[in-house]
Short mmCIF file of C-alpha atoms and ligand atoms in Angstrom, two decimals:
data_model
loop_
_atom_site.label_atom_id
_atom_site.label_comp_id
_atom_site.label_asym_id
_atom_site.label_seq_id
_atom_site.Cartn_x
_atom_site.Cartn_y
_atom_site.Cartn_z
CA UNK H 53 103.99 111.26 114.63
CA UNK H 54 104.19 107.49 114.33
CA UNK H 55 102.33 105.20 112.63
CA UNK H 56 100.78 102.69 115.13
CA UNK H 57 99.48 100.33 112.28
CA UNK H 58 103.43 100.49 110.89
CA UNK H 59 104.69 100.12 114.34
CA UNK H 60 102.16 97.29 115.24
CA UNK H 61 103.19 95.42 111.89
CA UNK H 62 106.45 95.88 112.66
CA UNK H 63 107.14 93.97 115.45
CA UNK H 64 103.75 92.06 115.77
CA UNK H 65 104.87 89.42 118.00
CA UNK H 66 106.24 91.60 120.38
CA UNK H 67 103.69 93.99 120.96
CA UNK H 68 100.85 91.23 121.40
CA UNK H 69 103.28 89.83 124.05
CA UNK H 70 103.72 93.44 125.68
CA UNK H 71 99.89 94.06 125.37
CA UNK H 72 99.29 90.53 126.78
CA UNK H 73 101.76 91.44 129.78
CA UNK H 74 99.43 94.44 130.86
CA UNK H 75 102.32 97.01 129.44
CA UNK H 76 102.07 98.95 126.15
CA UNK H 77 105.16 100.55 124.75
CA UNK H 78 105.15 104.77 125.81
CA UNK H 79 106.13 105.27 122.21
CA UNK H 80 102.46 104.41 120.99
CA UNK H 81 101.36 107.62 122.70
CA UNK H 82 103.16 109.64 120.28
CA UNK H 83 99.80 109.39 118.01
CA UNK H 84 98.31 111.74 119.96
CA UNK H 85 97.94 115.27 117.93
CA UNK H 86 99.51 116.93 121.08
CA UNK H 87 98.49 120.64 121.37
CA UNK H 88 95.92 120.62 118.58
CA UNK H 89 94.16 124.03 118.79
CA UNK H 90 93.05 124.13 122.06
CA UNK H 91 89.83 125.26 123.26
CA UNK H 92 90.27 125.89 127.04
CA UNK H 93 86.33 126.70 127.37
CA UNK H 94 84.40 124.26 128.89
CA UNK H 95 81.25 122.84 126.01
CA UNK H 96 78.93 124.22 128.52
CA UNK H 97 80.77 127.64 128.47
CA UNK H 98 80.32 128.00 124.95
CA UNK H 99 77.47 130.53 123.97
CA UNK H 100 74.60 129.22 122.00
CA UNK H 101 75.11 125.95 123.52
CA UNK H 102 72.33 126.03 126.00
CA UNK H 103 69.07 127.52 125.71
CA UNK H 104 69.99 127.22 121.71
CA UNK H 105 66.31 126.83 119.91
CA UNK H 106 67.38 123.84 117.57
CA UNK H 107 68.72 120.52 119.64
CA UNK H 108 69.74 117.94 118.03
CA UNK H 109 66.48 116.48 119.27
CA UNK H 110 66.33 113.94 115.96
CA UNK H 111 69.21 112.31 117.14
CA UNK H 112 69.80 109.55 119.50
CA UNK H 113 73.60 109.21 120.40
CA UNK H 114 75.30 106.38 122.03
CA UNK H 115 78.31 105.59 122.89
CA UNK H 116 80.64 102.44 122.28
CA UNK H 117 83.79 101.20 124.27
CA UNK H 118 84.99 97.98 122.73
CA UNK H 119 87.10 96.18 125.71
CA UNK H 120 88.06 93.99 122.76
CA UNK H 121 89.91 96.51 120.99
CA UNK H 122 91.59 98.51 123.94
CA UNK H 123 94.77 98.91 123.91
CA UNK H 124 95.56 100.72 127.25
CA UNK H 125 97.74 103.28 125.04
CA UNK H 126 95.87 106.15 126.90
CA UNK H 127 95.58 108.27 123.63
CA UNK H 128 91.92 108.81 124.30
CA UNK H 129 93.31 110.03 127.89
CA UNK H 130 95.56 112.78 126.65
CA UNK H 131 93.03 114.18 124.48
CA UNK H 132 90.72 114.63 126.49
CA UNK H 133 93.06 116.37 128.88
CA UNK H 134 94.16 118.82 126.44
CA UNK H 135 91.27 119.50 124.87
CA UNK H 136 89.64 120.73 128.45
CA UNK H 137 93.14 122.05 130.08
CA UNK H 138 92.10 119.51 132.82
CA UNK H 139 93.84 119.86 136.14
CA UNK H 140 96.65 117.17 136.98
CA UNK H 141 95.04 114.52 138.94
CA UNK H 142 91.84 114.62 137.49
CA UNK H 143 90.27 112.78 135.03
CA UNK H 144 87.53 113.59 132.80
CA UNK H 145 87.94 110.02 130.96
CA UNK H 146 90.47 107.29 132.22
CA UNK H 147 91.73 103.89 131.36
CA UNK H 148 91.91 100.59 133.57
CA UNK H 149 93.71 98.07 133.33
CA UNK H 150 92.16 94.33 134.86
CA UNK H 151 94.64 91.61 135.48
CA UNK H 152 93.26 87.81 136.15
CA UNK H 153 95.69 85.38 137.36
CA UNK H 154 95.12 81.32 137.29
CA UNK H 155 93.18 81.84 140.37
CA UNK H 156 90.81 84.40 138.98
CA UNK H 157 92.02 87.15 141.80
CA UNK H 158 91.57 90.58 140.13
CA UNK H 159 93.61 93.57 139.77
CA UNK H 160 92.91 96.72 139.14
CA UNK H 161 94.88 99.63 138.21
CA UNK H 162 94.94 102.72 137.05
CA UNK H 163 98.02 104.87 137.46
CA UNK H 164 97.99 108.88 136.29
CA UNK H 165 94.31 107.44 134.88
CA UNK H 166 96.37 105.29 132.16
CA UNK H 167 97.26 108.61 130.41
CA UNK H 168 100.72 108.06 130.47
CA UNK H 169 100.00 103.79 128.82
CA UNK H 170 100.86 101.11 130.51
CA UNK H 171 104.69 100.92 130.55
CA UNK H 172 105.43 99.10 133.98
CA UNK H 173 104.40 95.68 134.47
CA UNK H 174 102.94 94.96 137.39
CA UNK H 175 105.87 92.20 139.81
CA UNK H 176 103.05 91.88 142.57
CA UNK H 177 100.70 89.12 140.94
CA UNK H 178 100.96 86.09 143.09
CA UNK H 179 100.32 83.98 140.09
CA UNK H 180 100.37 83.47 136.48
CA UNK H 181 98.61 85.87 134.92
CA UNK H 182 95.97 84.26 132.81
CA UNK H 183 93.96 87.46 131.38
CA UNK H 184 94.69 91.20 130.54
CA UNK H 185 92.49 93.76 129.19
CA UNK H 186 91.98 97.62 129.37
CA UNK H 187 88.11 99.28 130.17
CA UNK H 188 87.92 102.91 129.47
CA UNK H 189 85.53 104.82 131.74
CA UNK H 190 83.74 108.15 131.07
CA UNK H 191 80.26 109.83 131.69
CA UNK H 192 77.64 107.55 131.23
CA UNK H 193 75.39 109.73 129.79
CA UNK H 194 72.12 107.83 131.83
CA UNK H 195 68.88 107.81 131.21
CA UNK H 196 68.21 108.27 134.79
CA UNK H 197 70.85 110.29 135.95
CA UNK H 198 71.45 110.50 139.58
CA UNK H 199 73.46 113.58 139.26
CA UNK H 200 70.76 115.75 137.79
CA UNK H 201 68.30 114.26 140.57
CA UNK H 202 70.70 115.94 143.44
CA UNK H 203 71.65 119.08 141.97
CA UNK H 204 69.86 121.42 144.59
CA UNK H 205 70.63 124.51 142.58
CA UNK H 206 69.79 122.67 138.73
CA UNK H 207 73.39 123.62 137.36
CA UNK H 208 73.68 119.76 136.41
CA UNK H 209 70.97 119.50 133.67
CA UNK H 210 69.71 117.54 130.57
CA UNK H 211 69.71 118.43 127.46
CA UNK H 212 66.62 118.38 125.09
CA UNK H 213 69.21 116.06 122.87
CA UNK H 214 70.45 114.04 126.01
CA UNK H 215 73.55 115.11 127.13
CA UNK H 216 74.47 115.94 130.83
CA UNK H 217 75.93 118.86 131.55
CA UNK H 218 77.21 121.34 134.02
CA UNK H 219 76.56 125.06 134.07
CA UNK H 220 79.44 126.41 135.77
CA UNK H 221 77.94 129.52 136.67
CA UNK H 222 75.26 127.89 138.31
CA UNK H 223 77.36 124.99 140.08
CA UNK H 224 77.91 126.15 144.04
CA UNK H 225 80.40 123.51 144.21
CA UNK H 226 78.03 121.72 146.99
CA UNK H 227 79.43 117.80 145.81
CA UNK H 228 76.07 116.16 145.89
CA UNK H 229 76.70 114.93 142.55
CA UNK H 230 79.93 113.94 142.85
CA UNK H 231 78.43 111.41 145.45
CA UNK H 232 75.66 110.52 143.54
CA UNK H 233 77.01 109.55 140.89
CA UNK H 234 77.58 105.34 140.79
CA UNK H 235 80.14 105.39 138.22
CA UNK H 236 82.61 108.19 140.34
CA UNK H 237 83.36 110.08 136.55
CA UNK H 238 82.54 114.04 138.19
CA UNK H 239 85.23 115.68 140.34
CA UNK H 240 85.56 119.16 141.81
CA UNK H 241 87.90 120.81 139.77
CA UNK H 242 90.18 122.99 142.20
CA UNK H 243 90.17 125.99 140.56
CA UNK H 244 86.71 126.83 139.30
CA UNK H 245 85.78 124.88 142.31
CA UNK H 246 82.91 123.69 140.24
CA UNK H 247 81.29 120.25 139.64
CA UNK H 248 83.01 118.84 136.36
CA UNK H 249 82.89 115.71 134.18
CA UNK H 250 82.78 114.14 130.59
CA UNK H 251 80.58 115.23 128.24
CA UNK H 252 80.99 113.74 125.55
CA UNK H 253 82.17 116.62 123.50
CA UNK H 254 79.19 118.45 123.62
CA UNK H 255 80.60 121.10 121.57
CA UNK H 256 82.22 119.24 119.27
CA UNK H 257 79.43 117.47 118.42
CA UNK H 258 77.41 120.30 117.77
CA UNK H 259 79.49 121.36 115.39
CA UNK H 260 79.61 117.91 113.83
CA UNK H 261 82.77 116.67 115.09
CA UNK H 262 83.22 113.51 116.77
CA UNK H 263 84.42 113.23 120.48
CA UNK H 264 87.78 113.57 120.88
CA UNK H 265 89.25 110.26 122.52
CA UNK H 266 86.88 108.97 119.65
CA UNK H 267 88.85 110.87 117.21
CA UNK H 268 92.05 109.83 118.38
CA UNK H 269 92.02 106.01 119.45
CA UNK H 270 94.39 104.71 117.01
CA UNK H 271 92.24 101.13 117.55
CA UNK H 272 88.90 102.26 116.95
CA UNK H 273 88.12 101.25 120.36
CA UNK H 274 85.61 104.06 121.13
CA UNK H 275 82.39 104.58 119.13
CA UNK H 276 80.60 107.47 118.89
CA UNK H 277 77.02 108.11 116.80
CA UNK H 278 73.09 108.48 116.50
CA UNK H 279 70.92 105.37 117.23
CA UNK H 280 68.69 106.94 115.17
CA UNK H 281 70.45 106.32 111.81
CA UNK H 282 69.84 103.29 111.02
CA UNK H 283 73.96 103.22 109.03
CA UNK H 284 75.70 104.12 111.93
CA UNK H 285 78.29 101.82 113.68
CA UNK H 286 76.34 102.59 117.39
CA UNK H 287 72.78 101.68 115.74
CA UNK H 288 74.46 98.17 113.87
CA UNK H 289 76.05 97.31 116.90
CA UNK H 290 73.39 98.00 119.04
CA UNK H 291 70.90 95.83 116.66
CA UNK H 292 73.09 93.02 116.12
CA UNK H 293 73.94 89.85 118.27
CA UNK H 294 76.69 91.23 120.03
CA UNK H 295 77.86 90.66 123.80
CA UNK H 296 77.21 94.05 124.53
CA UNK H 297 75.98 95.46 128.08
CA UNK H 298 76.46 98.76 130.75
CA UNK H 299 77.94 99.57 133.90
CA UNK H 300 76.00 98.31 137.18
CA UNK H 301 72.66 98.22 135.40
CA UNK H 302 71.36 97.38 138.77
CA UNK H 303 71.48 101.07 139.68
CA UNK H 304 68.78 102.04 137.13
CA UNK H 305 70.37 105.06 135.57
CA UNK H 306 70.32 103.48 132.17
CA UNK H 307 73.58 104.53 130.26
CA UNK H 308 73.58 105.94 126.83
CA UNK H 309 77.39 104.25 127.15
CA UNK H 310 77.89 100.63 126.02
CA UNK H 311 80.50 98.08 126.36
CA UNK H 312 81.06 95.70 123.54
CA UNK H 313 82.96 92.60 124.95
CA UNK H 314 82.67 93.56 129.07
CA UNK H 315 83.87 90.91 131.69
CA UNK H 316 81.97 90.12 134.49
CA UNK H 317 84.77 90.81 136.76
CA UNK H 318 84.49 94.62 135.73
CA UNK H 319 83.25 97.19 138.20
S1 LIG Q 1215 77.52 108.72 134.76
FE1 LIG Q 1215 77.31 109.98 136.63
S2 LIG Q 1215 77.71 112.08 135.93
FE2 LIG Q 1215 77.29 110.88 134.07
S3 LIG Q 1215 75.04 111.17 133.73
FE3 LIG Q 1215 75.31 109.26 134.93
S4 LIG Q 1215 75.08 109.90 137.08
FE4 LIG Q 1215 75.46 111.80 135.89
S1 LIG Q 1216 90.36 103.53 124.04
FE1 LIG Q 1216 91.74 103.69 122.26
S2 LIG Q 1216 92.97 105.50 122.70
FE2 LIG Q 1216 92.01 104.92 124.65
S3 LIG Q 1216 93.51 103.59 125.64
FE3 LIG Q 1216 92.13 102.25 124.51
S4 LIG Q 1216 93.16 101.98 122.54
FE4 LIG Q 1216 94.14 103.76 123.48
#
């Protein structure tokens, strides 16, 4: 496994200029623990999750993506796609890359969901480019989730604790949600032929592990805790005077996900 602080070190000039360029070197996705014990159930799956008699209804969690810190390695990516088997061409979590040229014109990509990095630069940009940076997108985790609203058969549910889940048994594979949703993170997964999407780890998290692209960024880019304890990273962050905001808050849904450091030309 290699050392990304060692390899970053190493060559420090080179891989700001690479990161700066929009490409990361494929290399840096050897920190990924590939093929750690694999669960293939999905959280919801798991017995005793719902309908359990103790929530964690004490807790608050949040979740922090620090655009800042992103490196576009798509670590985060690859975790989450082994740690739920997820089909090719799905993604449960993904990565984005924004480049600005020196006549602000945006582009966005987002090839294989940025789980394989970004390797290839991108020759089409008219223009210098003047700014690069990498958003990771996921479930939301609203407030007000539109998803839940739609759900004619209520196999997309809330948690006491505030998670958003699917219960695949329940799930008749009608889409509504999939359209509902503003922030496009469910899919239909084509073999279950069931609704499916981030959620956060639910089962990990009950059993007091952290999310898994939260376990793995090698950049401490994603944040993961309870806004309820007052010394967690989430609850300091929240507090303090950062620059720190959500996805279209315009569509009311409220997301338990926060960006530290978003651009305004992010979608
Ligand atoms: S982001 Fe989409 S799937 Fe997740 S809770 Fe909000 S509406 Fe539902
Ligand atoms: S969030 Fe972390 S693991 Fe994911 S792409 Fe960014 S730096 Fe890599």
């Amino acid at each position: 496994m290699i050392d990304i602080q060692k390899e970053i070190q190493k060559d420090r000039r080179a891989f700001i200029k690479n990161v700066l360029s929009g490409t990361i070197a494929g290399s840096l996705l050897m920190v990924i623990p590939a093929g750690a014990a694999l669960d293939q159930r999905l959280p919801e799956q798991i017995s005793g999750i719902r309908g359990d008699d103790s929530p964690f209804t004490e807790k608050k969690f949040a979740f922090v993506v620090d655009v800042t810190a992103c490196i576009g390695c798509g670590s985060c990516c690859v975790a989450d796609k082994n740690e739920y088997n997820v089909p090719d061409g799905n993604y449960r979590t993904w990565v984005e890359r924004y480049i600005i040229d020196d006549h602000d014109e945006v582009f966005v990509d987002s090839p294989n969901g940025g789980l394989d990095g970004y390797t290839e630069e991108r020759t089409d940009i008219p223009y210098p480019v003047r700014d690069t940076f990498f958003v990771p997108k996921l479930c939301n985790m609203c407030e007000k989730p539109s998803c839940v609203q739609v759900c004619p058969v209520g196999a997309t549910y809330k948690t006491e604790d505030g998670f958003i889940l699917v219960d695949k048994n329940r799930c008749v594979g009608c889409g509504y949600c999939i359209q509902a949703c503003p922030y496009s993170v469910r899919f239909l997964n084509p073999i279950s032929k069931t609704a499916e999407k981030c959620t956060w780890c639910y089962s990990r998290v009950r059993q007091g592990l952290l999310p898994a692209c939260v376990n793995v960024c090698p950049v401490h880019a994603r944040k993961f805790g309870d806004l309820n304890d007052k010394t967690s990273e989430v609850y300091k962050l929240l507090r303090e005077p950062h620059v720190i905001s959500v996805l279209k808050p315009g569509m009311g849904n409220q997301p338990a996900l926060h960006y530290l450091g978003l651009r305004r030309e992010v979608v």
